[in-house]
mmCIF file of C-alpha atoms in Angstrom:
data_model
loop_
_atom_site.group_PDB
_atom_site.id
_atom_site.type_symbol
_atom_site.label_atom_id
_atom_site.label_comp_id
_atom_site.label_asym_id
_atom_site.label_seq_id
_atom_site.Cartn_x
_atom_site.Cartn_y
_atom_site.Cartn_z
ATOM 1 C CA UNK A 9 0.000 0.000 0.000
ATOM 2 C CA UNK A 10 1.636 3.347 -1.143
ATOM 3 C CA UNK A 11 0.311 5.479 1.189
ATOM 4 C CA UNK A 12 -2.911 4.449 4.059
ATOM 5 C CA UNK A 13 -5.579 6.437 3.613
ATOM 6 C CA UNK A 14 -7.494 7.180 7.098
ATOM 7 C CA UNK A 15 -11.252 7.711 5.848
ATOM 8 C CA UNK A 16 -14.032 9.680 7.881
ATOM 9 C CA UNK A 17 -16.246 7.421 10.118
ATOM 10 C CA UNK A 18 -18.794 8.822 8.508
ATOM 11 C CA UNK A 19 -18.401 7.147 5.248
ATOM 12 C CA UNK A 20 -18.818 4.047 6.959
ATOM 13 C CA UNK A 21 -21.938 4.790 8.931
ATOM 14 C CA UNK A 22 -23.959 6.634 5.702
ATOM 15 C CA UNK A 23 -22.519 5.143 3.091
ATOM 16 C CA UNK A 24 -21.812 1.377 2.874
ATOM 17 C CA UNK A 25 -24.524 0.259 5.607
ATOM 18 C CA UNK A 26 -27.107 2.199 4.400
ATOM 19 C CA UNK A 27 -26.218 0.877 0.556
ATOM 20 C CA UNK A 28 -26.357 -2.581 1.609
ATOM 21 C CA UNK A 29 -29.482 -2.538 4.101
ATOM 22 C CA UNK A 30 -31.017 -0.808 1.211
ATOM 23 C CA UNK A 31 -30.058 -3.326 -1.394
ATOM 24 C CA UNK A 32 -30.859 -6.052 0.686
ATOM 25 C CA UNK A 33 -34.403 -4.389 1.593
ATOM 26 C CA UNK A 34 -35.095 -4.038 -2.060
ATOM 27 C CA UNK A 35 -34.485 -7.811 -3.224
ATOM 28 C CA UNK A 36 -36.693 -9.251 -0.244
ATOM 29 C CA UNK A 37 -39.569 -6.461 -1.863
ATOM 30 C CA UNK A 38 -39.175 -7.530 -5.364
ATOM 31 C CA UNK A 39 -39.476 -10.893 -4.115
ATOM 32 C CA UNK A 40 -42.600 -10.089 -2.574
ATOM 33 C CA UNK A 41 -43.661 -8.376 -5.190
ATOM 34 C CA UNK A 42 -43.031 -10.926 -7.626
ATOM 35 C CA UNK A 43 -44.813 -14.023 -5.891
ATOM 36 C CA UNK A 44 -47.518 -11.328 -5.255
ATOM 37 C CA UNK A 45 -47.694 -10.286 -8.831
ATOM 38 C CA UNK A 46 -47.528 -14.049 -10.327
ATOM 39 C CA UNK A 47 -50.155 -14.785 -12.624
ATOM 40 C CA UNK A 48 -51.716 -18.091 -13.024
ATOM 41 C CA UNK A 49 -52.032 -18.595 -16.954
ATOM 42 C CA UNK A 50 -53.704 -21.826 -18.118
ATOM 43 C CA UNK A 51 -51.236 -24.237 -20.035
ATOM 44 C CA UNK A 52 -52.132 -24.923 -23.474
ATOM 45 C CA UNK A 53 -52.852 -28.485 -23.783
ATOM 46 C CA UNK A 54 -50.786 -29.140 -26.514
ATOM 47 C CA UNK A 55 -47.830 -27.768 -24.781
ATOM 48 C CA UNK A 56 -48.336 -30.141 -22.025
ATOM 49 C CA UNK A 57 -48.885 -33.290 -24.377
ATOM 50 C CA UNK A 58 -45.545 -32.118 -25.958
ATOM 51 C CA UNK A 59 -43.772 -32.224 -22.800
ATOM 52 C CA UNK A 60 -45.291 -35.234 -21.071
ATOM 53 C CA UNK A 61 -44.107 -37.175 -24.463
ATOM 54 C CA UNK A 62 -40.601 -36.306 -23.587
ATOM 55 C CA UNK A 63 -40.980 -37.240 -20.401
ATOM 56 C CA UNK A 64 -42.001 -40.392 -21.368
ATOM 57 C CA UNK A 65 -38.903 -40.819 -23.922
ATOM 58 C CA UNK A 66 -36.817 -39.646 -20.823
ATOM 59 C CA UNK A 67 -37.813 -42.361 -18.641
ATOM 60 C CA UNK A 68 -36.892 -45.007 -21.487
ATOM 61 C CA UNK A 69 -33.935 -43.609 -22.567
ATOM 62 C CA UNK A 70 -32.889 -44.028 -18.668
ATOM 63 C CA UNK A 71 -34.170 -47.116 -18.029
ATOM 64 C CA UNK A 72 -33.869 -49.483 -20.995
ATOM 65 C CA UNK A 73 -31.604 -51.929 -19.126
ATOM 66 C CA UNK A 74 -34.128 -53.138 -16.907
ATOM 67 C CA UNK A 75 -36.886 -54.119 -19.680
ATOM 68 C CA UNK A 76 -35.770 -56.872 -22.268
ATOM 69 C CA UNK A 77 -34.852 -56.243 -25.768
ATOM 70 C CA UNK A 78 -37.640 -56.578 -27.689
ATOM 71 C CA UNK A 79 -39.932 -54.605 -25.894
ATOM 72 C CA UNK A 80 -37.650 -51.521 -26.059
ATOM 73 C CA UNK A 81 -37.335 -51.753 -29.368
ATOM 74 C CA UNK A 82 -40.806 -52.092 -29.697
ATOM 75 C CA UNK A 83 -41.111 -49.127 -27.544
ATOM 76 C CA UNK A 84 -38.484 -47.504 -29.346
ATOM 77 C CA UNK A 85 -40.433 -47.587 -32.317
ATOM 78 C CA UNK A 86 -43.286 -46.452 -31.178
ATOM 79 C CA UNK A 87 -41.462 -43.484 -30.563
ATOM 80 C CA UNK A 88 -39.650 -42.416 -33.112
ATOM 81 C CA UNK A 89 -41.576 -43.877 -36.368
ATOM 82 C CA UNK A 90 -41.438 -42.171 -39.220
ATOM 83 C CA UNK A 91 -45.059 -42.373 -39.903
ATOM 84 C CA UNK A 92 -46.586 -41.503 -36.739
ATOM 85 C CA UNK A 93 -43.933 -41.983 -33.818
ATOM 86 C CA UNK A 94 -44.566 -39.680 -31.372
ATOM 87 C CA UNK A 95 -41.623 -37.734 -31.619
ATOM 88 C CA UNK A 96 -41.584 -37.252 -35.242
ATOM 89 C CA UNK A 97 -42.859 -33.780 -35.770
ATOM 90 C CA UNK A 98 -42.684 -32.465 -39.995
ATOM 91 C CA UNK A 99 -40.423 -29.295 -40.449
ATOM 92 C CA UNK A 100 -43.127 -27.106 -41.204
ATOM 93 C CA UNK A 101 -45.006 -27.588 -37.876
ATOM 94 C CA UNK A 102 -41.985 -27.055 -35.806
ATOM 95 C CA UNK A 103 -41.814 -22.990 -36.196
ATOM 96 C CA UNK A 104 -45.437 -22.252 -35.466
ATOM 97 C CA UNK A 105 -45.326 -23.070 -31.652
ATOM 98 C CA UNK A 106 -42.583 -20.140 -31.213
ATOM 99 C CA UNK A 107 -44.317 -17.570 -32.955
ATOM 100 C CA UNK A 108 -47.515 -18.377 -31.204
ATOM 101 C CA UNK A 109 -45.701 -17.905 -28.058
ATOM 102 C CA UNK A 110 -44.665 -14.421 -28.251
ATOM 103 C CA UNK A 111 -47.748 -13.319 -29.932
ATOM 104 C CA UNK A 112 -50.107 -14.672 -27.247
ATOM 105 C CA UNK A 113 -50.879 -11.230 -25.150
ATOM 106 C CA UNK A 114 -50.966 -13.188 -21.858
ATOM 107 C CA UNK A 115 -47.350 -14.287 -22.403
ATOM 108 C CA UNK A 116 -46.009 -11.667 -23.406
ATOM 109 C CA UNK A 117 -47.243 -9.847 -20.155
ATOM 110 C CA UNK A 118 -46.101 -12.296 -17.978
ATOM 111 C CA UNK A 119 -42.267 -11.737 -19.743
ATOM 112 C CA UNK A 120 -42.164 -7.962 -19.606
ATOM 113 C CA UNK A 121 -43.805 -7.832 -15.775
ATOM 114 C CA UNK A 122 -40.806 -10.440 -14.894
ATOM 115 C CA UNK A 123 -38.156 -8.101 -16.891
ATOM 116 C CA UNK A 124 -39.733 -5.207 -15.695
ATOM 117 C CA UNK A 125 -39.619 -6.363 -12.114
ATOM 118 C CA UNK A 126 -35.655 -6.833 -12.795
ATOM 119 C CA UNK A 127 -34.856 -4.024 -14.004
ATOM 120 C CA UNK A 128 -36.632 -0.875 -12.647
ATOM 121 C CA UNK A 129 -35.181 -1.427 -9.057
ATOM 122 C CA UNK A 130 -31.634 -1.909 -10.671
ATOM 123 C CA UNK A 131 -31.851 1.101 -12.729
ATOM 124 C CA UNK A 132 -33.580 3.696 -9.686
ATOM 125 C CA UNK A 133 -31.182 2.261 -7.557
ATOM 126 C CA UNK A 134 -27.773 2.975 -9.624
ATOM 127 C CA UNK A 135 -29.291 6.298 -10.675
ATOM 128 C CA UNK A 136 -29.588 7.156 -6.411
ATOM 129 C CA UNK A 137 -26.398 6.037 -5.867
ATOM 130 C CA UNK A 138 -24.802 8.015 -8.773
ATOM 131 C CA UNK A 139 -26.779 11.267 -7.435
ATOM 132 C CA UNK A 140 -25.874 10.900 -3.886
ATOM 133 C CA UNK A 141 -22.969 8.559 -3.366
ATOM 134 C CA UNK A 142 -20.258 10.184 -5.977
ATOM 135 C CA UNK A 143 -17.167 12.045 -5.910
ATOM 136 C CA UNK A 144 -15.625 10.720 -2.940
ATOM 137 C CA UNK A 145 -13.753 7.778 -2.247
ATOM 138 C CA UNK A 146 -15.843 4.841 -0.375
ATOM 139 C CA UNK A 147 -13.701 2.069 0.027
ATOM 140 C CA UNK A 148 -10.781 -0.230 0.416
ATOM 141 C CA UNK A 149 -11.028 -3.124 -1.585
ATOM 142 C CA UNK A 150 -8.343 -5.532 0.175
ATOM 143 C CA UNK A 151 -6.984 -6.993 -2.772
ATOM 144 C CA UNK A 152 -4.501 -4.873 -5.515
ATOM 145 C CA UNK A 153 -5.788 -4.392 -9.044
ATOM 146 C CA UNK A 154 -4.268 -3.269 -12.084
ATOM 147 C CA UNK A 155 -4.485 0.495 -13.504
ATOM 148 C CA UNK A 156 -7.400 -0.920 -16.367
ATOM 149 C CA UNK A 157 -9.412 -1.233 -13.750
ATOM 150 C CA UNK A 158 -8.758 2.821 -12.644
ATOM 151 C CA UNK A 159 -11.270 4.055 -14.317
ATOM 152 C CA UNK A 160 -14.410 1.726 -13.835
ATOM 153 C CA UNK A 161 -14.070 1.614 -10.041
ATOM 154 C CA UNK A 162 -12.756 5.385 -9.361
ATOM 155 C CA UNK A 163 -15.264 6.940 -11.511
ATOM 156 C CA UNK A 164 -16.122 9.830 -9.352
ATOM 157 C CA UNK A 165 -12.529 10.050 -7.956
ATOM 158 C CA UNK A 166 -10.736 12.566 -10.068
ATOM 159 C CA UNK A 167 -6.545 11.830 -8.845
ATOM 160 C CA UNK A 168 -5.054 9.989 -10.402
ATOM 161 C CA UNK A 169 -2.630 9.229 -8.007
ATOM 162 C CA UNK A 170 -4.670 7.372 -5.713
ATOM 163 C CA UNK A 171 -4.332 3.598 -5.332
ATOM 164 C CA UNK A 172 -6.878 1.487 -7.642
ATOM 165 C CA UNK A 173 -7.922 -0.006 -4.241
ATOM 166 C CA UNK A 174 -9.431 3.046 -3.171
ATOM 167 C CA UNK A 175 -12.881 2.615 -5.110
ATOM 168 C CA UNK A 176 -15.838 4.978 -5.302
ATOM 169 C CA UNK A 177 -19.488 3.681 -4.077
ATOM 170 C CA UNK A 178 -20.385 2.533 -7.680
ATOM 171 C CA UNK A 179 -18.377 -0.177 -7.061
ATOM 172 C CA UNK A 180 -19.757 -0.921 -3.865
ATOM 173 C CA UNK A 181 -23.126 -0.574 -5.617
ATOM 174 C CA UNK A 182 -22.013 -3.378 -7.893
ATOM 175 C CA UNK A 183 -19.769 -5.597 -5.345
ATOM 176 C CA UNK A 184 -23.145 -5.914 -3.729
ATOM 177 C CA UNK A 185 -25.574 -6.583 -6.753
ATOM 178 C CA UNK A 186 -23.306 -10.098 -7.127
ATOM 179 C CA UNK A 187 -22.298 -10.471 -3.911
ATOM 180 C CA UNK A 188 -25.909 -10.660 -1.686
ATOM 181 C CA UNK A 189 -26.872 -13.438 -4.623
ATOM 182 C CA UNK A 190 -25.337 -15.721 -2.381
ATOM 183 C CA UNK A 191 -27.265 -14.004 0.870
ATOM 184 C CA UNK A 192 -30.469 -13.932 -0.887
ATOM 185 C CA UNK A 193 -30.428 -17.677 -1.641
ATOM 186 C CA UNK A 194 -29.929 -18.245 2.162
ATOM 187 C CA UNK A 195 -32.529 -16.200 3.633
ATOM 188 C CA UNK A 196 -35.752 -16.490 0.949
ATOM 189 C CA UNK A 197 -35.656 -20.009 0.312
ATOM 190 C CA UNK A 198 -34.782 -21.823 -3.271
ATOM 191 C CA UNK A 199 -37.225 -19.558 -5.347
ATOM 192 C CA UNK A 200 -35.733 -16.126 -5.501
ATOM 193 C CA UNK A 201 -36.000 -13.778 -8.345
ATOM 194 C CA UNK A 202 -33.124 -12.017 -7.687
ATOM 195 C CA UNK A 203 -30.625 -14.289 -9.893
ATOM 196 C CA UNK A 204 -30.701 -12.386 -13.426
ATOM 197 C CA UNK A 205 -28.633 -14.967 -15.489
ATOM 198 C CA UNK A 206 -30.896 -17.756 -14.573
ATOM 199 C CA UNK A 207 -33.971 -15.374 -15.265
ATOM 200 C CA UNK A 208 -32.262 -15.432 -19.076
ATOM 201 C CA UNK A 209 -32.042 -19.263 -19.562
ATOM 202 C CA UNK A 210 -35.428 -19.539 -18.297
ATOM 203 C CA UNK A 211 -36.527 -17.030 -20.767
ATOM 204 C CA UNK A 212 -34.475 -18.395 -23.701
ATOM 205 C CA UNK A 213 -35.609 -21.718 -23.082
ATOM 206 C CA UNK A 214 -39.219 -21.329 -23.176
ATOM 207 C CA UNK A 215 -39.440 -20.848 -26.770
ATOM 208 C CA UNK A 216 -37.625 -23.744 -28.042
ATOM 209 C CA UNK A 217 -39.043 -26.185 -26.050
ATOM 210 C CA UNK A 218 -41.546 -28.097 -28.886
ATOM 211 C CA UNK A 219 -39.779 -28.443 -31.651
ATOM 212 C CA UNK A 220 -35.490 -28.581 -30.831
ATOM 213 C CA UNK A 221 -36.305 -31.207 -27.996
ATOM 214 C CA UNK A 222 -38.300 -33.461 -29.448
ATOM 215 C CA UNK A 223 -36.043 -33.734 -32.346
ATOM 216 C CA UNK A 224 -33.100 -33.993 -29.975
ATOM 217 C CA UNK A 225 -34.827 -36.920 -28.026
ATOM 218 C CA UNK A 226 -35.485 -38.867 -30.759
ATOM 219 C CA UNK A 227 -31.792 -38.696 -31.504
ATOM 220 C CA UNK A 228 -31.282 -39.394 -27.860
ATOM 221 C CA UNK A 229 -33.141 -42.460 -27.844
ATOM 222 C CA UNK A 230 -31.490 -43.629 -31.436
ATOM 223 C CA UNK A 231 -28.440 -43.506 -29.642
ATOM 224 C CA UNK A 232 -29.286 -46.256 -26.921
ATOM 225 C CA UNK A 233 -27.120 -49.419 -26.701
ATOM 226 C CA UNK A 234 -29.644 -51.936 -24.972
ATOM 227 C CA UNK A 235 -28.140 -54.016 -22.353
ATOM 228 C CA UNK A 236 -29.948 -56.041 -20.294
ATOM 229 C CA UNK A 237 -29.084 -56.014 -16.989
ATOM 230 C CA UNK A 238 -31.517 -58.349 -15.855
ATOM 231 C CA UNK A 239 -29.273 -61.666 -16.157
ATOM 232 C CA UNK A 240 -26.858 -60.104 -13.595
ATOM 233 C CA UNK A 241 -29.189 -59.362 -11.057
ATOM 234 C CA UNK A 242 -28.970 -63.103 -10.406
ATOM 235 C CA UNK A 243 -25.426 -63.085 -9.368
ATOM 236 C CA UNK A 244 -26.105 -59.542 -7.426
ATOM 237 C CA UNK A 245 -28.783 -61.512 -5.505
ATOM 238 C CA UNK A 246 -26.255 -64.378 -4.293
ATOM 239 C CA UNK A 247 -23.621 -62.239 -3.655
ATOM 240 C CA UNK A 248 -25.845 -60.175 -1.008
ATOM 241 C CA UNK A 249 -27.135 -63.063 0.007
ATOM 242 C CA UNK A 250 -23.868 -64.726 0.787
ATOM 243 C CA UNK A 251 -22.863 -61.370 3.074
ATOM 244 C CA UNK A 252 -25.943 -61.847 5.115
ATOM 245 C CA UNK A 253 -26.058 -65.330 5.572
ATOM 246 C CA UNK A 254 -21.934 -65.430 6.304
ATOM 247 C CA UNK B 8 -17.498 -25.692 12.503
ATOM 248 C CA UNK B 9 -20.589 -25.650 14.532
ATOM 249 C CA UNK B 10 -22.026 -23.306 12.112
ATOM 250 C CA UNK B 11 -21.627 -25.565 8.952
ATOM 251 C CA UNK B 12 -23.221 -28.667 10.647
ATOM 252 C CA UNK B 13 -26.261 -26.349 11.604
ATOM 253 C CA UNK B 14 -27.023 -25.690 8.004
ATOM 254 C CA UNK B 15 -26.282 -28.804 6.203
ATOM 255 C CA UNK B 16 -29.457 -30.587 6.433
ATOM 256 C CA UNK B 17 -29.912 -34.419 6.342
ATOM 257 C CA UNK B 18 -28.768 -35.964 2.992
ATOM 258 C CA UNK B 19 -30.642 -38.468 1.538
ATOM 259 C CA UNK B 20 -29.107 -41.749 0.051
ATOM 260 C CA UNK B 21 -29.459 -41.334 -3.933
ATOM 261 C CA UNK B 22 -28.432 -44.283 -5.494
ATOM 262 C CA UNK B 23 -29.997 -48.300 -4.687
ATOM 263 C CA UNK B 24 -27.301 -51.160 -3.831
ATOM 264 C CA UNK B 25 -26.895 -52.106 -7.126
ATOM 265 C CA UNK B 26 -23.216 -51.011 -8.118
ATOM 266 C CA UNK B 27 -23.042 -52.397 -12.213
ATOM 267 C CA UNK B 28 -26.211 -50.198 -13.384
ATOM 268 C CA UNK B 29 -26.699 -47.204 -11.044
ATOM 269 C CA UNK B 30 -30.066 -45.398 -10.614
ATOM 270 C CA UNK B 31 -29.849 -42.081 -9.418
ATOM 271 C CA UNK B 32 -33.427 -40.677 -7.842
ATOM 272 C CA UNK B 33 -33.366 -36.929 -8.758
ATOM 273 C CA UNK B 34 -35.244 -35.640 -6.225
ATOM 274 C CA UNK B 35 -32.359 -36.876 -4.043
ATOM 275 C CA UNK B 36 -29.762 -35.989 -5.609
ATOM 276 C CA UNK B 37 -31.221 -31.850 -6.119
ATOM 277 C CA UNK B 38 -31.574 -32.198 -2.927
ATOM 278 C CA UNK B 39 -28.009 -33.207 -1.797
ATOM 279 C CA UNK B 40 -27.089 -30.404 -4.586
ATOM 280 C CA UNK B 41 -29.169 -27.764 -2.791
ATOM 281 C CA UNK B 42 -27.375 -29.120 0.823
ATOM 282 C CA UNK B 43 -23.778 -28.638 -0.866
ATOM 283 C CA UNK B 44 -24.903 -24.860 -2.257
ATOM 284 C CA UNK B 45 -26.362 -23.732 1.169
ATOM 285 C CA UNK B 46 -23.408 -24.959 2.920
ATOM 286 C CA UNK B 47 -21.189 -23.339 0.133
ATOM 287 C CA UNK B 48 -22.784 -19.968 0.574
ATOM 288 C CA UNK B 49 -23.012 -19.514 4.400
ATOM 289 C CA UNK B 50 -18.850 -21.061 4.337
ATOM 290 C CA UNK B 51 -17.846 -18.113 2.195
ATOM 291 C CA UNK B 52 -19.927 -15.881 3.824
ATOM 292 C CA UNK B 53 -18.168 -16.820 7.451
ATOM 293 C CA UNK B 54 -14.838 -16.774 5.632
ATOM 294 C CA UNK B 55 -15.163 -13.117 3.839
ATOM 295 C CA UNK B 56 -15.914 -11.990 7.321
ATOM 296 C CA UNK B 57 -13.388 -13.545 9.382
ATOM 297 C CA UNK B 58 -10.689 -13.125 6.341
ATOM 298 C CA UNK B 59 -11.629 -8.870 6.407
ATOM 299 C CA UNK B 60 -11.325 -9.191 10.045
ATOM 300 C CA UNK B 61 -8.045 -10.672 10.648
ATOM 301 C CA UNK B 62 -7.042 -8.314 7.619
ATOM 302 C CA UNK B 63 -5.918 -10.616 4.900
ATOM 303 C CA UNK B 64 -4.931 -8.195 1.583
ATOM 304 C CA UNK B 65 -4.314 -9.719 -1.556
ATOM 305 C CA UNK B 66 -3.378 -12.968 -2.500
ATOM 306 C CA UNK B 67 -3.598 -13.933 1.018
ATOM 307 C CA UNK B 68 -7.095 -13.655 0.692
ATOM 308 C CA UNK B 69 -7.421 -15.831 -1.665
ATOM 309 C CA UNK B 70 -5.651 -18.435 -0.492
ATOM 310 C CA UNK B 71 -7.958 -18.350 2.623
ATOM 311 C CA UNK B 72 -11.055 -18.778 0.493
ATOM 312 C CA UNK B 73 -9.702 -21.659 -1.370
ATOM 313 C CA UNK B 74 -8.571 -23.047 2.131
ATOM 314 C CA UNK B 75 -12.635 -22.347 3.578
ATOM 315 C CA UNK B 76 -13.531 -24.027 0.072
ATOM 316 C CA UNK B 77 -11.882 -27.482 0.990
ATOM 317 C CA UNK B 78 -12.747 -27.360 5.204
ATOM 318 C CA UNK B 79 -16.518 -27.041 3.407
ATOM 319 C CA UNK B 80 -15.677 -30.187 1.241
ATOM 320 C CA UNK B 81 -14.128 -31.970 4.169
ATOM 321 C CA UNK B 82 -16.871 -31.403 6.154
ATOM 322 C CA UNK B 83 -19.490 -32.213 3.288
ATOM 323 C CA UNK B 84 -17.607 -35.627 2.795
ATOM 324 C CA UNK B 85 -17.083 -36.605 6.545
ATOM 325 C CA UNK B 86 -20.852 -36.068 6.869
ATOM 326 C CA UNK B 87 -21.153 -38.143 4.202
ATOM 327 C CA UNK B 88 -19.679 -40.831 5.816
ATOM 328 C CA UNK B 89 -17.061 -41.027 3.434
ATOM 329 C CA UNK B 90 -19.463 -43.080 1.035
ATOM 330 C CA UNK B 91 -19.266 -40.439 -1.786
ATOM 331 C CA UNK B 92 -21.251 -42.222 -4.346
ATOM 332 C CA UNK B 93 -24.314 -43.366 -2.865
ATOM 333 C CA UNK B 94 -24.977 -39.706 -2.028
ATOM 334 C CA UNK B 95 -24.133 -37.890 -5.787
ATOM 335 C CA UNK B 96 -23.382 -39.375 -8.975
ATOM 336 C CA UNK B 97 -19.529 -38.039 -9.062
ATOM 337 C CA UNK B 98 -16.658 -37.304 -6.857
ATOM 338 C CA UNK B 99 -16.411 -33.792 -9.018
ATOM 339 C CA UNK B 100 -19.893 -32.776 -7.269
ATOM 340 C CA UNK B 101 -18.864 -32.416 -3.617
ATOM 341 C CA UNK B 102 -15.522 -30.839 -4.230
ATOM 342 C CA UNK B 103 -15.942 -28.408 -7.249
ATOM 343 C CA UNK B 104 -19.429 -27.386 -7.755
ATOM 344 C CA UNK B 105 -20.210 -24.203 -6.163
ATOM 345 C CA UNK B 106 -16.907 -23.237 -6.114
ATOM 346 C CA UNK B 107 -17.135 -20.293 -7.665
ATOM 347 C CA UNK B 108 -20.050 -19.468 -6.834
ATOM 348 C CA UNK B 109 -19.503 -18.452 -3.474
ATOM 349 C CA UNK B 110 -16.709 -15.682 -4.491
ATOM 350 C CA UNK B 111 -18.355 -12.899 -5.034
ATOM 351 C CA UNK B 112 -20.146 -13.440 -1.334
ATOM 352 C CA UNK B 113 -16.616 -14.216 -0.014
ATOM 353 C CA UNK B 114 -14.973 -10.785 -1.905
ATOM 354 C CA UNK B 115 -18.359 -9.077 -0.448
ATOM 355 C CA UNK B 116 -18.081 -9.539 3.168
ATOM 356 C CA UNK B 117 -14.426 -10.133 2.785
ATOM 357 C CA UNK B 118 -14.267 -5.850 1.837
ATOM 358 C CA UNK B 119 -16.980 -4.957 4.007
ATOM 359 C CA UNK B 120 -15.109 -6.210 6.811
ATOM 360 C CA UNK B 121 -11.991 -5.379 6.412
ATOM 361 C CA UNK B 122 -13.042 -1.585 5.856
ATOM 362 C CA UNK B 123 -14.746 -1.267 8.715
ATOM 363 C CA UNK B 124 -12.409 -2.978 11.402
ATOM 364 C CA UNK B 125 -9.293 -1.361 9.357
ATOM 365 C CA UNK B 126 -9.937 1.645 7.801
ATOM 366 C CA UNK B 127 -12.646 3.358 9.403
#
């Protein structure tokens, strides 16, 4: 450390508390909010045919060792005919499920509450720290980083010569939006909506779903080697038995 | 430790005595998942405080989070009972997953503590 910067107590008490109990305050609210806010949409029944299908291919991909050979091919077949197998679906029909996703009003509601619920306390939030909490440095990060990093975490600091650990509150506004994931996940259970990136594979995967997976089951269950694992059982059997009996 | 055993739940055996063709129950195994994540979190959580505390800077730090990292996957094994695969499907689960994770909690309460026992 080139020179030890002594900051005001004050920083400390109105700064980085306050910024965190706020933060914290605001994920449990848009948690709230959320679960409040959650609307119960009725599933299209073909969606749900769709899925329990590859549910069903699922299971017998998984366990095909434990059903002799004939009847998973039979099953097999049934499956992925060319004719009418279940997972067959003609290139034409595959596109029509996305577009009717985004252009059915209900769905597209539910999306832009869920973004909107992500974003508007992110954005007030940065734009109160940036009015109140700039030009003045914050804190010590305990760790050295290079001079690239100078001007994303000193933004409001205007010397140059002060040490890149010295960051302004924006950073501390931002150490905290990835660091209380963690905290959030402890203290409002498994369903949280405060995790962004897995907000974004949820949303990218919804409109896939019909056509790419049923496609990539059928190639799934293609795949299978059958083994039957049924003839071993018989030697499993004596074996425990043997330990018990000895 | 008192701590970690307080927050790592009751694990639940995942696989069935049959060691050629394993079957995995997935309900099980999430939860054993969810067990290692919770006990990941809260770990670096405890270590980002007690590292800012004892004022660690720098690569020191680091070192100390990677050392809270394997007392969590000690612990998570011992409670195990050492049986590793009838609780999750690899030995890769219990040591690595959630390891990175937990590091921006750790850097977190690693610089809130340190700035307010050292600096302030």
């Amino acid at each position: 450390m080139a020179e030890d910067l002594v900051l005001d107590t004050a920083i400390r008490d109105w700064v980085l508390i306050p910024l965190s109990v706020v933060m914290v305050l605001i994920g449990i609210l848009r948690y709230f909010v959320s679960k409040l806010m959650r609307s119960f949409q009725v599933p299209d029944h073909k969606i749900v045919k769709e899925g329990q299908v590859i549910v069903r291919a699922r299971n017998l991909r998984a366990a095909a060792n434990f059903i002799p050979p004939k009847s998973f091919r039979s099953r097999r077949v049934y499956f992925s005919n060319e004719e009418n197998g279940l997972l067959f679906v003609p290139k034409g029909q595959a596109q029509n499920a996305q577009a009717q996703m985004f252009s059915d009003p209900n769905m597209a509601m539910d999306m832009m509450k869920k973004n909107l619920s992500m974003i508007i306390p992110q954005t007030l939030t940065f734009a109160w720290v940036n009015f109140f909490f700039s030009g003045f440095v914050a804190a010590k990060i305990p760790f050295p980083l290079t001079q690239r990093f100078r001007s994303m975490l000193q933004n409001g600091i205007d010397l140059s010569t002060v040490d890149v650990s010295y960051v302004s509150s924006r950073s501390w506004y931002f150490l905290n939006l990835f660091g209380l994931r963690g905290l959030f996940s402890l203290i409002l259970g498994e369903e949280n909506a405060t995790d962004d990136t897995q907000r974004m594979m949820q949303m990218s995967g919804f409109g896939f779903d019909p056509s790419k997976s049923l496609s990539a089951e059928k190639d799934g269950l293609d795949i299978v080697q059958h083994e039957w694992a049924l003839p071993k059982f018989e030697h499993r059997a004596e074996a425990v038995l043997k330990k018990l009996v000895s | 430790m008192a701590g970690h055993s307080d927050s790592s739940s009751s694990e639940k055996k995942s696989t069935e005595a049959m060691n050629d063709v394993p079957i995995f129950s997935a309900e099980n195994m999430q939860n054993n998942m969810k067990v290692i994540y919770y006990s990941r979190t809260f770990m670096s959580i405890i270590g980002g405080v007690i590292a800012g505390i004892l004022g660690f800077t720098g690569f020191m730090g680091f070192v100390f989070y990677f050392l809270v990292m394997a007392i969590t996957s000690i612990g998570l094994i011992a409670k195990a009972k050492f049986l590793v695969h009838s609780y999750f499907d690899s030995w890769n689960r219990i040591i690595l997953d959630g390891f990175m994770g937990g590091l921006m909690s750790f850097v977190l309460f690693w610089t809130f503590a340190y700035d307010i026992v050292h600096i302030f």
